[in-house]
Short mmCIF file of C-alpha atoms in Angstrom, two decimals:
data_model
loop_
_atom_site.label_atom_id
_atom_site.label_comp_id
_atom_site.label_asym_id
_atom_site.label_seq_id
_atom_site.Cartn_x
_atom_site.Cartn_y
_atom_site.Cartn_z
CA MET A 1 76.45 102.35 90.74
CA LEU A 2 76.99 101.35 94.28
CA SER A 3 75.24 99.38 96.41
CA VAL A 4 73.77 100.90 99.46
CA GLN A 5 76.45 98.65 102.17
CA ASP A 6 78.86 99.56 98.77
CA ASN A 7 78.87 103.02 99.33
CA ASP A 8 78.65 102.89 102.72
CA MET A 9 81.91 101.08 103.42
CA LEU A 10 83.50 103.53 100.40
CA THR A 11 82.43 106.63 102.71
CA GLN A 12 82.09 106.34 105.94
CA THR A 13 86.28 106.54 107.71
CA GLY A 14 85.07 107.30 111.79
CA PRO A 15 86.67 105.34 113.94
CA GLY A 16 86.08 101.25 113.49
CA THR A 17 84.66 101.22 109.63
CA PRO A 18 86.87 99.48 106.87
CA MET A 19 88.11 102.65 105.33
CA GLY A 20 88.46 104.97 108.26
CA GLU A 21 91.15 102.42 108.79
CA LEU A 22 92.35 101.75 105.50
CA PHE A 23 93.01 105.45 105.83
CA ARG A 24 94.51 104.37 109.39
CA ARG A 25 97.43 103.07 107.62
CA HIS A 26 98.68 106.31 106.28
CA TRP A 27 100.08 108.96 107.13
CA ILE A 28 97.11 111.46 106.13
CA PRO A 29 97.16 115.76 105.91
CA ALA A 30 96.41 116.83 109.66
CA LEU A 31 97.25 120.58 108.95
CA LEU A 32 99.03 123.07 107.55
CA SER A 33 101.94 124.11 108.76
CA GLU A 34 101.47 127.80 110.03
CA GLU A 35 97.88 127.10 111.86
CA ILE A 36 100.00 126.00 114.84
CA PRO A 37 103.05 128.34 112.99
CA SER A 38 106.23 128.02 116.70
CA ALA A 39 106.77 126.97 119.38
CA ASP A 40 104.20 126.51 122.16
CA CYS A 41 102.14 128.91 119.98
CA PRO A 42 98.12 128.26 120.44
CA PRO A 43 96.65 125.47 120.57
CA VAL A 44 93.83 124.45 117.34
CA ARG A 45 90.86 121.97 117.14
CA VAL A 46 90.95 119.79 115.15
CA THR A 47 88.28 117.58 113.28
CA LEU A 48 90.04 113.98 111.30
CA LEU A 49 88.02 111.41 110.01
CA SER A 50 85.67 111.88 113.48
CA GLU A 51 88.36 112.13 115.43
CA LYS A 52 88.46 115.31 118.17
CA LEU A 53 91.65 116.81 118.62
CA ILE A 54 94.42 119.65 119.50
CA ALA A 55 97.18 120.16 117.49
CA PHE A 56 99.68 122.40 119.12
CA ARG A 57 103.31 122.22 118.82
CA ASP A 58 105.87 122.05 122.56
CA SER A 59 108.55 124.05 123.42
CA ASN A 60 111.09 122.44 121.13
CA GLY A 61 108.90 123.15 118.21
CA ASN A 62 107.60 119.10 118.28
CA PRO A 63 104.31 119.18 116.80
CA GLY A 64 101.54 116.55 118.52
CA LEU A 65 98.05 115.93 118.28
CA VAL A 66 96.58 114.34 121.07
CA ASP A 67 91.80 114.06 122.24
CA ALA A 68 90.18 116.95 122.06
CA TYR A 69 89.44 116.22 125.83
CA CYS A 70 91.50 115.17 129.59
CA PRO A 71 91.20 112.15 130.48
CA HIS A 72 90.69 112.93 134.05
CA ARG A 73 86.68 114.14 133.93
CA GLY A 74 87.00 115.13 130.07
CA ALA A 75 87.78 119.46 130.03
CA PRO A 76 88.33 120.90 126.43
CA LEU A 77 92.34 121.17 126.20
CA PHE A 78 91.81 123.72 123.68
CA PHE A 79 91.78 125.69 126.94
CA GLY A 80 94.58 124.31 127.45
CA ARG A 81 98.04 126.07 128.82
CA ASN A 82 100.97 125.38 126.25
CA GLU A 83 103.99 125.68 128.47
CA GLU A 84 107.11 123.69 128.73
CA CYS A 85 106.65 121.20 126.03
CA GLY A 86 103.31 120.13 127.50
CA ILE A 87 99.85 120.91 127.06
CA ARG A 88 98.13 122.52 130.40
CA CYS A 89 94.63 121.14 131.26
CA VAL A 90 92.92 124.78 133.25
CA TYR A 91 90.30 122.51 135.20
CA HIS A 92 93.16 120.47 137.12
CA GLY A 93 96.22 120.89 136.17
CA TRP A 94 96.92 117.21 134.09
CA LYS A 95 99.69 117.85 131.52
CA PHE A 96 100.36 116.32 128.18
CA ASP A 97 103.40 115.79 126.10
CA VAL A 98 102.71 115.48 122.55
CA THR A 99 102.38 111.81 123.06
CA GLY A 100 100.31 111.66 124.51
CA ALA A 101 102.08 110.77 128.46
CA CYS A 102 101.51 112.36 131.25
CA VAL A 103 103.69 114.38 132.49
CA ASP A 104 102.09 116.68 135.47
CA LEU A 105 99.10 115.73 137.68
CA PRO A 106 98.91 118.88 140.70
CA ASN A 107 95.75 117.95 142.26
CA SER A 108 96.36 114.97 144.06
CA PRO A 109 98.27 113.15 146.59
CA GLU A 110 99.63 110.62 144.50
CA GLY A 111 100.20 112.26 141.46
CA GLU A 112 103.44 111.15 140.98
CA THR A 113 103.12 107.54 140.93
CA TYR A 114 99.98 107.73 139.33
CA LYS A 115 100.44 110.06 136.05
CA ASP A 116 102.74 107.85 134.35
CA LYS A 117 99.49 105.46 134.77
CA VAL A 118 97.62 107.65 133.02
CA GLN A 119 97.87 109.00 129.22
CA VAL A 120 95.62 110.53 126.73
CA LYS A 121 95.68 109.20 123.27
CA ALA A 122 97.98 110.81 120.92
CA TYR A 123 99.37 110.17 117.29
CA PRO A 124 102.37 110.71 115.72
CA CYS A 125 102.83 113.47 114.57
CA TRP A 126 105.48 114.69 110.90
CA ASP A 127 105.81 118.98 108.99
CA ARG A 128 107.15 118.03 106.33
CA GLY A 129 106.51 120.32 103.36
CA GLY A 130 104.02 122.36 104.65
CA ILE A 131 102.55 120.09 106.25
CA ILE A 132 101.96 118.48 110.01
CA TRP A 133 101.14 114.63 108.67
CA ALA A 134 99.56 112.35 111.23
CA TYR A 135 99.75 108.29 111.20
CA MET A 136 96.26 106.96 113.39
CA GLY A 137 96.58 103.30 112.82
CA PRO A 138 97.79 100.51 115.18
CA ALA A 139 101.43 101.88 116.15
CA ASP A 140 102.81 98.31 115.52
CA LYS A 141 101.84 98.89 112.48
CA GLU A 142 102.96 102.70 111.54
CA PRO A 143 104.65 102.86 107.88
CA PRO A 144 108.14 104.99 106.81
CA LYS A 145 107.21 108.56 106.38
CA PRO A 146 105.30 110.05 103.04
CA ALA A 147 108.41 110.41 100.21
CA PHE A 148 106.59 112.49 98.09
CA GLU A 149 108.87 114.89 95.44
CA TRP A 150 107.62 117.71 96.26
CA LEU A 151 108.02 117.16 100.07
CA ASP A 152 111.74 117.33 99.26
CA TYR A 153 111.67 121.42 98.26
CA GLY A 154 110.79 124.43 100.12
CA GLU A 155 108.67 127.72 99.80
CA ASP A 156 109.74 129.18 96.38
CA ARG A 157 109.09 125.39 93.90
CA ARG A 158 105.60 125.27 95.94
CA TYR A 159 102.95 126.29 96.69
CA LEU A 160 100.08 124.69 98.81
CA ARG A 161 96.27 126.58 100.58
CA LYS A 162 93.90 124.46 102.14
CA TYR A 163 89.90 124.27 101.89
CA TRP A 164 86.81 123.78 103.43
CA LEU A 165 84.51 121.87 101.36
CA ARG A 166 80.83 120.77 102.80
CA CYS A 167 81.03 116.91 101.49
CA ASN A 168 82.33 114.28 102.19
CA TYR A 169 85.58 113.24 100.44
CA PHE A 170 85.11 110.77 97.24
CA GLN A 171 82.92 113.59 96.98
CA ALA A 172 85.48 115.61 96.02
CA LEU A 173 87.61 113.25 95.51
CA GLU A 174 85.62 111.40 91.75
CA GLY A 175 85.53 114.79 90.05
CA ASP A 176 89.54 114.35 89.51
CA TYR A 177 88.93 111.09 87.60
CA ASP A 178 86.07 112.64 85.48
CA PRO A 179 87.58 113.05 81.78
CA SER A 180 84.47 113.97 80.16
CA HIS A 181 83.40 116.93 82.88
CA ALA A 182 85.96 119.64 81.89
CA PHE A 183 84.89 119.82 78.11
CA PHE A 184 81.22 121.34 79.34
CA LEU A 185 81.69 122.71 83.25
CA HIS A 186 85.00 124.05 82.43
CA SER A 187 84.45 125.63 79.32
CA THR A 188 83.75 129.59 77.89
CA LEU A 189 81.37 129.78 74.72
CA ASP A 190 83.48 131.34 72.17
CA ASN A 191 84.73 128.06 71.80
CA ASN A 192 87.22 128.70 74.74
CA GLU A 193 89.69 130.61 72.63
CA GLY A 194 89.20 133.09 76.00
CA ASN A 195 89.23 130.70 78.32
CA PRO A 196 91.79 131.33 81.19
CA GLY A 197 92.41 127.98 81.30
CA ARG A 198 94.35 128.23 78.64
CA ARG A 199 97.63 129.86 80.79
CA PHE A 200 98.35 127.03 82.67
CA GLY A 201 97.90 123.72 80.96
CA ALA A 202 97.09 122.08 77.47
CA GLY A 203 94.38 119.69 76.11
CA VAL A 204 92.43 120.58 79.21
CA PHE A 205 88.87 120.70 77.10
CA ASN A 206 89.45 118.09 74.33
CA SER A 207 85.87 116.16 73.84
CA PHE A 208 86.08 113.05 75.87
CA LEU A 209 84.94 111.24 72.54
CA ASN A 210 88.44 112.44 70.69
CA ARG A 211 90.17 110.00 72.70
CA THR A 212 91.13 106.84 71.15
CA TYR A 213 92.81 104.50 73.73
CA ALA A 214 92.72 104.44 78.03
CA ASP A 215 93.97 102.25 80.33
CA TYR A 216 94.42 101.40 84.44
CA ILE A 217 97.49 99.92 85.94
CA GLU A 218 96.83 99.40 89.35
CA THR A 219 100.23 100.44 91.71
CA ASP A 220 101.34 100.02 94.57
CA TYR A 221 100.26 104.10 95.18
CA GLY A 222 97.55 103.05 93.92
CA VAL A 223 95.85 103.83 90.14
CA GLN A 224 97.54 104.77 86.86
CA ASN A 225 95.05 106.18 84.34
CA VAL A 226 97.00 106.01 80.72
CA SER A 227 95.72 108.10 77.41
CA VAL A 228 95.61 109.11 73.33
CA SER A 229 92.89 111.32 72.09
CA ARG A 230 93.25 112.99 68.74
CA THR A 231 94.63 116.70 68.30
CA SER A 232 93.00 119.70 66.79
CA ASP A 233 95.66 119.55 64.35
CA GLY A 234 95.95 115.91 64.07
CA GLN A 235 98.44 114.43 66.54
CA GLN A 236 98.08 112.21 69.27
CA GLN A 237 98.83 113.08 72.62
CA ALA A 238 99.00 110.66 75.14
CA ALA A 239 99.29 111.32 78.94
CA VAL A 240 99.24 109.72 81.84
CA GLY A 241 97.34 110.92 85.65
CA HIS A 242 97.05 109.19 88.95
CA PHE A 243 95.81 108.20 91.68
CA TYR A 244 97.38 107.71 94.66
CA MET A 245 96.17 105.62 98.11
CA PRO A 246 94.07 106.61 99.77
CA SER A 247 92.43 109.89 99.02
CA TYR A 248 95.12 111.97 96.87
CA SER A 249 94.97 113.22 92.74
CA SER A 250 97.48 114.74 91.16
CA ALA A 251 94.40 116.26 88.94
CA GLY A 252 94.82 120.05 89.48
CA ILE A 253 94.93 123.19 86.60
CA SER A 254 98.97 124.12 86.98
CA GLY A 255 101.11 124.33 83.48
CA PRO A 256 104.40 123.34 81.55
CA ASP A 257 107.11 122.11 83.89
CA VAL A 258 104.35 122.75 86.87
CA TYR A 259 102.81 119.83 88.67
CA SER A 260 99.77 119.64 90.77
CA SER A 261 97.61 117.91 93.42
CA ASN A 262 94.89 117.02 95.25
CA MET A 263 94.31 116.03 98.65
CA ARG A 264 90.69 114.91 100.37
CA ILE A 265 90.54 114.54 104.59
CA PRO A 266 87.69 113.68 105.54
CA ILE A 267 86.84 115.25 108.60
CA ASP A 268 83.68 113.38 109.26
CA ASP A 269 81.69 111.98 105.81
CA GLU A 270 79.92 114.89 105.56
CA SER A 271 82.67 116.98 105.33
CA CYS A 272 86.65 117.71 104.07
CA TYR A 273 89.54 119.64 103.58
CA MET A 274 91.04 119.87 100.34
CA TYR A 275 95.12 120.46 100.32
CA ARG A 276 95.46 122.42 96.82
CA LEU A 277 98.88 121.23 95.42
CA ARG A 278 101.37 123.22 92.56
CA TRP A 279 104.91 122.60 92.72
CA SER A 280 107.80 123.00 90.88
CA TYR A 281 111.75 121.67 90.11
CA ASN A 282 112.22 125.18 89.31
CA PRO A 283 112.45 128.41 91.27
CA PHE A 284 108.30 129.78 90.42
CA THR A 285 108.42 133.17 88.66
CA GLN A 286 106.70 136.41 90.25
CA GLN A 287 104.05 135.38 86.98
CA GLN A 288 103.36 132.37 89.20
CA VAL A 289 103.48 133.41 92.92
CA TRP A 290 101.00 136.67 91.23
CA GLU A 291 98.50 134.23 89.83
CA ASP A 292 98.88 131.44 93.03
CA ARG A 293 98.37 134.26 95.76
CA TYR A 294 96.41 137.13 94.23
CA GLY A 295 94.98 135.85 91.36
CA GLY A 296 91.69 134.28 91.86
CA TYR A 297 91.60 131.50 89.12
CA THR A 298 93.91 128.74 90.45
CA TYR A 299 93.63 129.78 94.44
CA PRO A 300 89.70 131.12 94.61
CA GLU A 301 90.04 134.47 97.10
CA GLN A 302 88.90 133.12 100.93
CA ILE A 303 87.40 134.64 103.65
CA PRO A 304 89.75 136.09 106.34
CA GLY A 305 89.89 133.99 108.76
CA THR A 306 89.03 130.95 107.64
CA PHE A 307 89.75 128.53 105.00
CA THR A 308 86.53 129.11 103.49
CA ALA A 309 86.26 130.15 99.19
CA LYS A 310 84.85 133.44 98.69
CA GLU A 311 82.69 131.97 96.12
CA ASN A 312 80.60 129.39 98.80
CA LYS A 313 77.49 127.28 98.54
CA ASP A 314 75.81 129.51 101.13
CA ASN A 315 75.89 132.84 98.02
CA ASP A 316 75.36 129.84 95.28
CA TYR A 317 78.99 130.36 94.46
CA LEU A 318 78.59 133.93 93.09
CA VAL A 319 77.09 132.23 90.14
CA ASP A 320 76.77 135.77 88.10
CA ARG A 321 73.61 134.67 84.19
CA ILE A 322 74.77 136.93 83.00
CA ALA A 323 78.10 135.51 81.63
CA GLN A 324 75.95 131.97 81.65
CA LYS A 325 74.35 133.02 79.21
CA ASN A 326 77.14 134.88 76.67
CA TYR A 327 80.50 133.48 78.00
CA SER A 328 80.54 130.72 80.39
CA TYR A 329 78.73 127.46 80.29
CA THR A 330 78.18 127.85 84.43
CA GLY A 331 78.24 131.72 85.04
CA ILE A 332 80.79 131.04 87.84
CA LYS A 333 84.33 132.29 87.76
CA ALA A 334 86.89 129.95 88.15
CA PHE A 335 88.01 126.57 88.24
CA PRO A 336 87.75 125.38 91.95
CA ILE A 337 84.88 126.67 92.61
CA GLN A 338 83.33 125.63 89.31
CA ASP A 339 83.82 121.81 90.20
CA LEU A 340 82.07 122.64 94.41
CA ALA A 341 78.77 123.74 92.82
CA LEU A 342 78.36 120.61 91.37
CA VAL A 343 79.55 118.75 94.74
CA GLU A 344 78.59 119.97 97.73
CA ASP A 345 75.07 118.77 96.58
CA GLN A 346 74.48 115.74 95.02
CA TRP A 347 72.32 113.74 96.92
CA GLY A 348 73.33 116.25 99.39
CA PRO A 349 76.60 116.33 101.06
CA ARG A 350 76.82 112.39 100.90
CA ALA A 351 75.47 110.85 97.15
CA ASP A 352 73.67 108.17 97.17
CA ARG A 353 75.71 106.31 94.48
CA SER A 354 73.01 103.86 94.02
CA LYS A 355 70.92 106.06 92.56
CA GLU A 356 73.49 106.76 90.31
CA ARG A 357 73.12 104.80 86.13
CA LEU A 358 76.94 105.11 84.48
CA VAL A 359 78.24 105.41 81.24
CA SER A 360 81.92 104.67 80.08
CA SER A 361 82.77 107.75 80.88
CA ASP A 362 82.86 107.30 84.18
CA GLU A 363 85.81 103.87 84.22
CA SER A 364 88.21 105.59 85.77
CA ILE A 365 86.09 106.95 88.58
CA ILE A 366 84.87 102.56 88.86
CA LYS A 367 88.19 102.20 89.00
CA VAL A 368 89.62 104.36 90.94
CA ARG A 369 85.76 103.27 93.70
CA ARG A 370 86.89 99.45 93.40
CA ARG A 371 91.18 100.45 94.36
CA LEU A 372 89.41 102.20 97.59
CA LEU A 373 86.77 99.29 98.13
CA ASN A 374 88.79 96.05 97.40
CA ALA A 375 91.89 97.69 99.81
CA ALA A 376 89.48 98.03 102.95
CA ARG A 377 87.77 94.52 102.68
CA ALA A 378 91.12 93.28 101.72
CA LEU A 379 92.77 94.75 104.93
CA GLN A 380 89.17 93.64 106.89
CA GLU A 381 90.53 89.79 106.59
CA GLY A 382 93.82 90.64 107.23
CA GLU A 383 96.06 92.01 104.23
CA GLU A 384 97.59 95.06 105.11
CA PRO A 385 98.06 97.20 102.26
CA SER A 386 101.33 97.89 100.76
CA GLY A 387 101.21 101.66 99.53
CA PRO A 388 102.18 103.27 102.31
CA TRP A 389 105.76 100.65 103.28
CA ASN A 390 106.98 101.07 99.51
CA PRO A 391 106.95 106.20 99.86
CA GLU A 392 109.45 105.98 96.78
CA ALA A 393 106.59 104.68 94.25
CA TYR A 394 104.71 108.05 94.96
CA ARG A 395 106.90 109.75 93.07
CA VAL A 396 105.79 110.40 90.40
CA HIS A 397 103.99 113.32 87.84
CA THR A 398 101.47 113.86 85.77
CA ALA A 399 103.00 113.80 81.81
CA ARG A 400 102.04 114.41 78.49
CA VAL A 401 103.80 113.96 75.48
CA THR A 402 102.08 114.67 71.49
CA VAL A 403 103.36 112.39 68.93
CA PRO A 404 102.87 112.43 65.01
CA ALA A 405 99.17 110.34 63.98
CA ASP A 406 100.21 107.92 62.50
CA MET A 407 102.33 106.38 66.14
CA GLU A 408 101.22 103.03 67.98
CA PRO A 409 98.68 104.01 71.38
CA LEU A 410 101.05 102.07 73.26
CA GLU A 411 104.31 102.76 71.79
CA ALA A 412 103.14 106.90 73.29
CA VAL A 413 101.97 105.72 76.36
CA GLU A 414 104.94 104.47 76.62
CA LEU A 415 107.24 108.22 75.92
CA ALA A 416 104.94 109.69 79.24
CA ARG A 417 104.85 106.87 81.16
CA GLU A 418 109.05 108.34 80.90
CA LYS A 419 107.96 111.47 82.05
CA MET A 420 106.33 110.71 85.08
CA THR A 421 110.04 111.29 87.13
CA GLY A 422 112.36 113.99 87.21
CA PRO A 423 111.84 117.74 85.72
CA THR A 424 110.66 117.72 82.52
CA THR A 425 107.85 120.18 80.33
CA TRP A 426 104.31 118.41 80.29
CA VAL A 427 103.88 118.83 76.31
CA ALA A 428 106.76 117.38 74.61
CA THR A 429 107.00 116.51 70.38
CA LYS A 430 108.59 113.41 69.71
CA ALA A 431 109.38 114.11 65.25
#
């Protein structure tokens, strides 16, 4: 368990908080590129790390992310006119560009001389990979842009959707590092013979008790977790996954030659957005595209015009008690919804981890918590995080290899680690 103080540090990301400052040292997703689809499009409200902001594109297509309120008298810029390379407040006509500079102050005789002294809070933005990325930290600490592998590929090799989650970012994140839950939460009652998840991944339903080796390696980007498990046919499977600072994981149902990532970005301390990504070095097949867009299993259907899944907290995730008795362990249809049903309310939307009782299967969660807390404390002491300044370190993905039963675990792990970069299939066999 965590102390109340450590739990607060881990989960609070508003301005001035230790974890909030750590997040602000990284480039993080602010919104989808499609939310501000074209030059001079309507502005969009954004709440990020408990800050109320407005996103827009100027006449040249450059994205901007600025304070939600005009510095003159606090009028909401959401109603502003997006025109001629700036957002203009409709209350008194003050206009600001994407850097936050006041470019017009028409309601005052001293406007031409005074406007250069006026600034609205603005954060640097970068449009890449279907995401508007923002850097919200000190200007003199701005790191290089992210360099994830999937940023190099177009929409034919990348599928991304955003979901609104009604819980703290870490409450959603730590489920990705819970190796024993899939054997229960995501299972079906036919020994998983008819489980839809079999179409997408290997080893998802292996019992945690089948593990023979596990280790956690701290890296510039976060934590690398490796494991070796016995398989049902008497072989071994070595796997490697990743926690990427500040709140990304390589977890997620995917499949051969397809990789996944979940990015949880705090809205405030009791809600977050999840950017759910699947990507490949090769163009997706029609079947893969159909499953992502319309299958409803890897990407649950959303209420039109929102980022809310149709199966949600307000309707008890459409739990089917008949299916729960006869087919599914939960009675809830899709993998991501099964997770949401359990994480959106753990002692409320921001869990009190001083109440919990952890066991050995929670070791991975403990490592990720410790990595974040240590980094936040180090930043408080003046030690800047190294990861944002080494974006190439983030160019790693999941890997799994199947090896003979008599292979040493460390050798099997090294085979898996060799496949963390570059095109590869998830499951490779070494004779």
